[in-house]
Every structure is written in C-alpha cells, then in structure tokens.
Amino acid sequence: MSNIEVTITVNGTKHRLMVGPKERLLDTLRERLHLTGTKEGCGVGECGACTVILDGEAVHSCLILTAQADGSEVITVEGLEKEGQLHPLQEAFIKHHAVQCGFCTPGMLMSAKALIDKNPNPTREEIKTAIEGNLCRCTGYEQIIEAIESATRALESR
Amino acid sequence: MFSTVNKPAERVDAYEKVTGRAKYGADLQFAGMLYGKVLRAKHPSARIKSINVEKARAIPGVWAVMTAQDVFCNEIGVIIQDQQVLAKERIYYIGDGVAMVAAESLEIAAKALEAIEVEYEEIEGIFDPIVSKESDPIHPERASNEVVHHKLRKGNVDEGFAGSDVIIEREYETQFVEHSYIEPEAVVAVPHENGSLVTIYGSVQNVFATRDAVARCLKADLSKVRVVQNHIGGSFGGKDEVVSAMACRAALLALKTDRPVKMVNTREESILESYKRHPYKMKYKVGATKDGKLMAMEIEAIADGGAYACQTPFVTWRSVVQATGPYEVPNVKTDTYGYYTNNVYTGAMRGYGSPQVIFANESLMDEMAQELGITPLEIRLKNILKNGSMTASGQKLDRHEVSLAEVMKKAAEAIGYEEKYREYSKPQRGDKRRGIGMAISFRGCSLGAEAVDGAGTVLSIQKDGSVYLYSGLAENGQGLKTAFCQIAAEELGIEMKHITFLEANTLISPDSGSTVASRSTLVGGNSVMRAAENAKRALSRFLAEEFGLPSSDLVFKENWIYTPDGKKLISFAEAANKAFWAGVQLSHVGWYVAPSIHWDEEEGRGNPYFTYVYGCQIAEVEVDMGTGEVTVLNMAAAHDVGRAINPEMLKGQIYGGVMMGLGYGIMEEVETDEGYIANTNFDEYIIPTSKDMPNIIPIIVENPDPDGPFGAKSIGEPTLELGAAAIANAIAQATGRRIRSLPLNLERVLLGHPLRKGRGKK
Amino acid sequence: MIDYEFFKAPSLKEALEFLGSHEGVKAIAGGTDLLVDIRKENARAKGFKYLLDISGLKELKFIEERNDCVAIGALSTHTMLVESPVINKHFPLLASAAKTIGSTQIRNRGTVGGNINNASPAADLLPPLIALKAHVKLRTLNGERKLPLDEFLAGPYRTNRQSDEIMTEVCVPLLGEGYFTNFQKIGRRKAMNIARLNLAVVLGIKDDTVFDPRIVPGAATAYPIRFGKTEEAISGKRIGDIDPAEIGERASEEMISATGVRWSTPYKRIALASLVKRALETIFREAKANE
C-alpha cells in the first residue's frame, strides 16, 4: 500500500505529511501531531468526541481519511485559545460547570464553535441540534447548553 | 456563613479539560512503548482445546504473545476471586480474553491476533438465572450457581397479609445496561519505574482495587505496584474490575517485554467485555388495609450475575435493604439472589442494586394506589418513613432529618404535580396522551455494612502558604477534586486557588477503599476536614506560643489568622513560612472512619447504613399512541443532600443522573442472545442525546447531617435511581397500561410487550 | 483486515478514467457509511482494491433550479439540502428528511449520492426521492445515462450502478399545481436515529379529489418502494370519502404482503398505519387551509 502526500493546515500551522491509505484524520492529529485533545470514543461517528472543524464545518475526524483532507484547514480544541486568552466558549464552559469528566468537552466545544461561527445568535433549539451528535454521559447537557448560550452573549457584547 | 463551601466554585480541573491539555489514558506516550491487544472468545461458553501462538510470535514487530499459562495468578476479583485474567481452558462469557500480544504498532498487534489459532469445543451455556438455579455449576469449583442469597426479615408476613384488605402480586423485570462512559478503557503499564515493579497509569476508577488485582496477578507485594489515576473519561461504577483485568494484562506484557505497554479498548471491545448493570427478575407481593396502610411485603429478586461474581454479592445486598422502598412496612420478607450465567458479567453501576428495585416498588405503589382508589401521592404520604420511623431492616431513623415529605412537596410544587395528575386522569383523546408519575427513594449512604468504611487525606502546607492535598479517593469526573479543595479551603480559611489536588496514587495516598457508593464527599470529605483540622491545630499551637497568646483557639479566614477576640494576627502564608522555619510539622493526615453499623446476615436485620438520603423525581411525559414514542417533557428532581458543597456541581449531578435514568427507562438495553451481544457500539446501543432532554428542574434540599462534612451527604447515585420508575408511572397514566419490564421502548409502549430480534451471533 | 490503495480524484474526468481502467474500485465521498463498514469489516465493504476519493469534486456539489426540475449534485451534503432555499421552497419534505439524518457532523459530511448509493433499507432520502419521481444521472467516460431512482435501486444495499459509472446528479421534477408532501419518521430517540420506519407521501388534490398519489415507506420493506395498492385506494377519491386510518391499515397489509410476517411486524403493522394516517391527515388539513 503506497503512502499519500498531503498538506493540511492545523490550527494555523501547515503540515506536509506522508500518510497511509487507512490513516484517519483523528490518528494524524493524535499520533503524529500530538494533538491529543481530540478524543476517540466510538470510531463510527456516533459519539462526537472526535469532532473537529474542517474547512469551517464540524465533522467527525474518525470518519475522514487524512488522505481525503489534503489541502484542508482543520481547527482542533488546541486551536481555540489564542495567545493565552481563552475563547469565550472555553470561559463559559468553565463558568457554567459544563465540564465533568471532560472527555466529550473538546468535541462539544468544536461543535459549539462551528455553530456560533455560522450563527452568532442561535436559539436553544439550534444549540441542541448543533450538539445532538456529541454524546455526554455526565452532564445531562443542560449546563453545556447554558454555557453556549452565555458565550454567544459574551461574543455579542464584544 | 461559609466562604468557600456551599458556593459554586469553578472546577479545579476545568481549565485543563477545556483546552485539550488534560491527558487521559489513551493520550499517554512513553519511550519505547508497545501496544497491547487481546484476542477475545468466539463463543460465550466453550472449552479451549488448543491455542497455537507460533505464527503470531513469528510476525516481525511482535514482542510478546501470552496466554493464561503465562499468568502468575489468573484469578482476580474484589469480593470473590473467580474472574480470569485470560481464559484458561474454559470460556465463561463472550468477553473473555483468550490470548494477548504486545507489538510495535496497533496494526501489527491486530495482525498478530489474526494469526493466533484457537480451537474451541462449544459447551451448552446457561443464559437465564432462573435456569441457572437448577443447573449444574458453571464454575466447577463451586457447589452451585448461586453467587449469593441475602435475606431481610421483619415481623410476620403471613399475619400481615392476613390483616390486609387488598393484596396484589406483580412481577417486574429489568435489562442489562452499559455504563457508556464516553472514554473507552485505557491503561499504560510501565515496568520498573522509580522503585516499583510496575506502574499503571490510566482510566482507573478505583486505584486500590486495581492495585490489589495487579499485585495478586503478579504475586507481588502491594507496595511494589503503583497505580496512578489520570483524567478519567467517565466511569459510573464501570472502570473497576474490567480495568483491573486490563491493568493485569498490560502489566504482564510490560514485564515480559520490559517495555511500557499501552492498552486501549475500542468501543466494541469495551461493550463486549465490560460488566453491566444487573438485570433483575422480581416478584412483589404487597398487602394493605382499605385505607391504604401497608401491612406486609414479600419480595424475591433474582439478579443475573453473568460469568463472574464481581460485585453481585454487594449489589444484591443493597437491594435487599432497600427493596421495600422508603415505606414503613410492619411485616417484610425479602430475598435477593445472584446467580452465575454465561452472560456478560454484571457489577457496579451507578445505583448499585437500587434502580431495579425502585422500578419495581414504585410501580407497585402506583398499582396498589389504583387498587385502593387513592392517588399515588396519597398512598405514599400515608406510608413514607418519617423521623423516628423503623426501616424494613429494623433501623430507627433518629439521627438525621427524614425529609421524604419535604422532597415530595418541593418536587410536586415545582412541576405542578397535583393539577397535572388530575388533568391527565381525565379521559384523553387523540394520538398524543400525557401522564405524570412520581418515584421516591431512601438510600443508604456510603458502603454500609459491606466493608470497612474509612478514608484518608494528606494535606501539606508549603512554606509559601500554598497547600497540596492528596486523597485515597479519586476523581471520576463528578468533581471530587473540587469538592475536596473547597472543604480544605473552608477549613483552612484560605482561597481555593492556593490549593492543588494531586492525582490518586497508590504509593502515596492512604488506602481509602473505592470511590463508590456516593461516599466520597461524605467519608472522604470528612477526612479532608480532619487533615485540615490537624494542620490548623499544629499551626495554632505554634502561633499561640510565638505570639504569647493565652489560647490557641485561633480563627482562620480570608487568608488570615485571627485571635479568638477577632484581632488580625498574621497572614496564613506568613504563618506557614514562620512555622516551616521553626520546624513545625506542616504535613498532616486526616483519617475518618464511618460511625459503626451492623448487619446480621443470618437474621436479615440490622442498622445497615449510618445515614440516608431522600429523593423524589416526578416525570411528565407525552406518549404517541400510534407509534409508541415517548417524549419526556418535564422532570422535577428534589434531593436532600444534607449540604451542597458546590450547588452548581450538584445540579450537574442531577441533570446527568436524570438523563441516565431517562435512558434506562425508555431506550437503553444491551441486547443479548444466548450470551452473544448484538449492539456493541453507540450506533446500536443508544443513549440519550441533547434532543432527548426534558426540561429538568433541579431542587436542592439541605438538612445538614450530623455526620457529614458541613452536613453534606450524597448525590451521585440518588439522582439516577428514580427516573425510570417515575417515567414508567407517567407512561402508565398516559396510556392506561402498566408495563412491568424495562426499557419502555417503542415496542413495549405500543404493544405492551417486547419484541425479540433473535440476533447477535457473529 | 481490509487493505486498499487510495487514489484521490482531482476531477470528474480523472475519476472516470480511474474507474474505467481499474478493477475493484470503491468510491468514497463523505465516508459516513463506508468507513464504518470498513471498520466493522462488513461484507458490503469487502473485496475492493482501490478506494477512489471523489469527495473533492466540487463540480458535483450544487443544488440548482432548472426549467422543469431541481438538480442536486451527487456530492451535495445533507446540510446543503437542509439549508437550501430551493429545496425548502419546492420540496420541503426533502429538507425535513435530511434534517433527521444522523447528526450535524454526519449531515455536514454525508452526501445525497452516498445515501442513495449505499441503498440502505432505512435510508432517509430514498422514500422522499422515490415519491418525488427523482431520476439519477450516471456518467462514464463515454457517456451518460439517466434512470428513475426506483429502477436504479436493485435491493437492500444493492443498485444497478455499473462499475465504471459515477452518479453525478439527482434530478427532481418540479411538482405542478396542487401537490402536497409529507415526511414522517420514527426513531428510538430524538436525534441520531436510524429510521425504525419512515414515510414519504406526495399527492395532488384538485377539487377535493386526490390525484397522482405516491406513498413510499422506508424501513418497511427490503428496500423502499411505492405502495401501489395503497395509492390506488385513494387515487381519484374525494378526500372527504377517504378514511386515513383505513388507508393506514391498507398500507400495513401491503407491507406484510411484501415482507411476510417478521419479528418486527407486530410493531410495524401498527406504526406504519399510524404514519400513513398521520401523513394523509396532515396533507388533507393543509389542503383545506389552502382553499
């Protein structure tokens, strides 16, 4: 099986890599780029723990081959904080106790970011839809939704 | 009144978690690390005729291939040591490991597994605990398939039934449920690190239980095995025995290869192998007088223990204590049993033997109310435990506030129960029908008479006044680190930001048993208080001498230390510095052991727990009569927690527990067919999503307990145990049909009975 | 273990050339079904040597209104359907169906062509597209053919696509005056559901009389088909004379005559009847309101 050369930009940094035909974007991020914030919970696109933003849209990094993502731009949870300044979503997640075990948190944050990048004033229902593919077994979702609502208000008042 | 506790302090681990910096088991890397993988059984019940690993060993990049004969001690278990690290001769269930490999990559490891040749001889299995009762023992070394039988006896049920005007008998059944922590199990075993034979890092719920298992498996001293907990991606009771087995395997491979070995389960492996919540088959007989007073209850509950004993002996004990529900019943006869089968084994899961019996006893109360022509609220109010009541086990409740009436009243008011109950009792037309249902419980806090109930914390003040603490209990995501830091900050009168909580580590933390039974805040929190008190006492004595004070009864608050008459004496940081240079001991251990309790297993009575919590949840549902779809609209959840150490974290427990209860009630079920498991990933084993959320109304009730730190008791499990029962009662009101088996999924709600696909063999 | 070579197609032409010159090629677009099948080593995903990535073919990612139809590029995502003003205007049932597929992440990645070509009995787009009499266009190096979707489907997880063909677009004819549509779905929870049952109904009403009814349940039969007998039962009838509950029963009978009695039949018999009844009632209500 021959390897494929790809160029992907992750959190603003361009990487040129030779990847195998079976390597998933999730593997590339975690194993090669050591960005272990993106988690694997199911491997079949059901839990959302591996959610990243690919060219502006929330996607499962477990269901994308890195070879498919050649030329793409990827944002992971590690790309949220800018120069030591937490993203308003991160601040809101802390403040609203939207985190318990934390394993779903990175994916949850990416789904939330993809939503508010497109739709700065989402309704509660739109927030629920944006995170419907991010399973959380600890929080019952309520404080996550509250955090996202509050982050949109914080962004608006900026 | 308080400066740090009883306040919504931010979680101490939140920053690491929202930035992706928090390292979980699968995120760890060590130089020279190998990847371990396990070959699992093909059949749920079989004899292994032969295993040939030669081809696997010959694959380049494979460093070790091991089978049961390479294991020093192959049987582990917290209560009964009957769980195989790797199957030796006999396969007891579909998740048994047969062989394992360590290789340079996951891909090579997978190829090696494919190259292992195993010859099986299938043996007819037993997949029903009732069949198991009458069958030859599955485990040849045991006399029968009975894992355990607990009884509880009070009064004389024959007389009680004779004095009853109405007697009903009902049977209820519950299902296998998967914990569904989003992080699959993961450990790394590192050989010969810093004086230890082996160090285990990873997603371990109970570091001491895992340490004990690894040491036993390796035939090593406990002090030679170090288990260090990492951030853990959820557990809910689930990362105990299954992770211990994984840790044993990784340790064996690491010692064999002399290299670190990482093992991470895929979701499929996790669901196949990990233990589940017990399915119960329950028979209830209850008698009451015409005016609704309960006279007698006779209960038999049979738990499917699956292949290994695991926690079955204690899970069924909690059931026997709580099976009547929170009611005064003068005559009780309860028997709970656990039987071995060749199903996936069953163990601890949030609730621990309570969700099953609560589903039964709370359904039963509604059924009895209907027989008597009174409302569900009336039958409960007539019979609930109150201050001074005697429980079914004969314990007098006189040490704490028995707040059932209060939690019921608050939940009912918050959701508008009585009005809605009346409204939904009227005939409803159309496809969408509504119902409202309640469930209440009492729950013994902590381990009770299961085991010794002690916990320790070490608190060390540094010479700059900062503090670190470590405890024998462990963060599972619930917020233990934060709660413990709050308690320490409150007691030391300093800000939380000066306190660091270190991960649980068996070679430094005092062995405090397991982080289970909703005991951490109560038992562990008390140990934190004691550690802080000890530290304060030492500092106070030193300062009294230093400043020539008549009393060492100093006041610690707002980072300062005051004289008893309120004079500002010295800052905490400065005091710490002075004390350090004066040679004062600044590291202190706090040890707490729970008040004594007793249980007479022969007689089936006693004081099984030193205190209890009380809760009430009310569910309002809409049922689609044409499709069987259930929408849970509103849930009120009122819980007496003694004292909320952190009200926001506590609400998080309520929201999460309610949703887990909702999943248990209407959608979740591990589908087994003759021991095979059909739904091994989240595409088929479904849990609630954000769209399934009802409007949840959390209600925190605080009646401080004399034995709790600042009066605090428990919250983790009580929030989960009521939801399914409340929803079932609401569905019964909406549809006019009582369903006595869980989950109340599309088929059961529409047809009144489940449909079985008869699949799973692969 | 499934092994393969990966080839990323830079253009449709090169994709077709690759298909024309290689044996054992599997095309991957969004990958939301295929990569799961590969992981599970599902028989459906076995026996191929090359994985041809067509996900980058921008020319197949469009939704456009033409004279007599709406053309949906095969690589349009479910999210595009949900958000498209054209789809929402002409075929709201298609947007409704797309909304129920997977999760946001799946809808961002999964494609219309993928949903059709995977041909799952429970695919959410198949019933509405069949009910809308959609055609699919299949391209080879040498030419193009167009065939009705219901002829393209050959069975559960089976289609009549030839090994050298790529589906380029789906053409959905515009509905004339007087048409109404409805989509129904039952899942085991409120999101991320594989349909326990779904249903698309398209029909015309003129002078209170039903014409051109199309009733297509999904997850009811081996693969979605029109329920001709049920359609006949309402065709040409005045809506006041139609008992939606009875038509529901009829649809259930038609299902059972196609599938026989299976383990799930006791449930689906009642539930499908409910869905059909509900869809007809909704449409009749809308028709009344439109008068």
mmCIF file with all atom_site columns, C-alpha atoms in Angstrom, chain A residues 6-17 33 71-72:
data_model
loop_
_atom_site.group_PDB
_atom_site.id
_atom_site.type_symbol
_atom_site.label_atom_id
_atom_site.label_alt_id
_atom_site.label_comp_id
_atom_site.label_asym_id
_atom_site.label_entity_id
_atom_site.label_seq_id
_atom_site.pdbx_PDB_ins_code
_atom_site.Cartn_x
_atom_site.Cartn_y
_atom_site.Cartn_z
_atom_site.occupancy
_atom_site.B_iso_or_equiv
_atom_site.pdbx_formal_charge
_atom_site.auth_seq_id
_atom_site.auth_comp_id
_atom_site.auth_asym_id
_atom_site.auth_atom_id
_atom_site.pdbx_PDB_model_num
ATOM 1  C CA . VAL A 1 6  ? -0.917 15.518 1.984  1.00 0.00 ? 6  VAL A CA 1
ATOM 2  C CA . THR A 1 7  ? -0.759 19.086 3.130  1.00 0.00 ? 7  THR A CA 1
ATOM 3  C CA . ILE A 1 8  ? -3.091 20.105 5.919  1.00 0.00 ? 8  ILE A CA 1
ATOM 4  C CA . THR A 1 9  ? -3.239 23.224 7.979  1.00 0.00 ? 9  THR A CA 1
ATOM 5  C CA . VAL A 1 10 ? -3.999 22.539 11.609 1.00 0.00 ? 10 VAL A CA 1
ATOM 6  C CA . ASN A 1 11 ? -4.692 25.418 13.958 1.00 0.00 ? 11 ASN A CA 1
ATOM 7  C CA . GLY A 1 12 ? -2.912 27.733 11.539 1.00 0.00 ? 12 GLY A CA 1
ATOM 8  C CA . THR A 1 13 ? 0.179  25.602 11.082 1.00 0.00 ? 13 THR A CA 1
ATOM 9  C CA . LYS A 1 14 ? 0.805  23.929 7.761  1.00 0.00 ? 14 LYS A CA 1
ATOM 10 C CA . HIS A 1 15 ? 1.937  20.302 7.813  1.00 0.00 ? 15 HIS A CA 1
ATOM 11 C CA . ARG A 1 16 ? 3.232  18.191 4.956  1.00 0.00 ? 16 ARG A CA 1
ATOM 12 C CA . LEU A 1 17 ? 2.857  14.530 5.737  1.00 0.00 ? 17 LEU A CA 1
ATOM 13 C CA . LEU A 1 33 ? 0.796  15.943 15.567 1.00 0.00 ? 33 LEU A CA 1
ATOM 14 C CA . GLY A 1 71 ? -5.439 20.908 1.255  1.00 0.00 ? 71 GLY A CA 1
ATOM 15 C CA . SER A 1 72 ? -7.877 21.404 4.109  1.00 0.00 ? 72 SER A CA 1
#
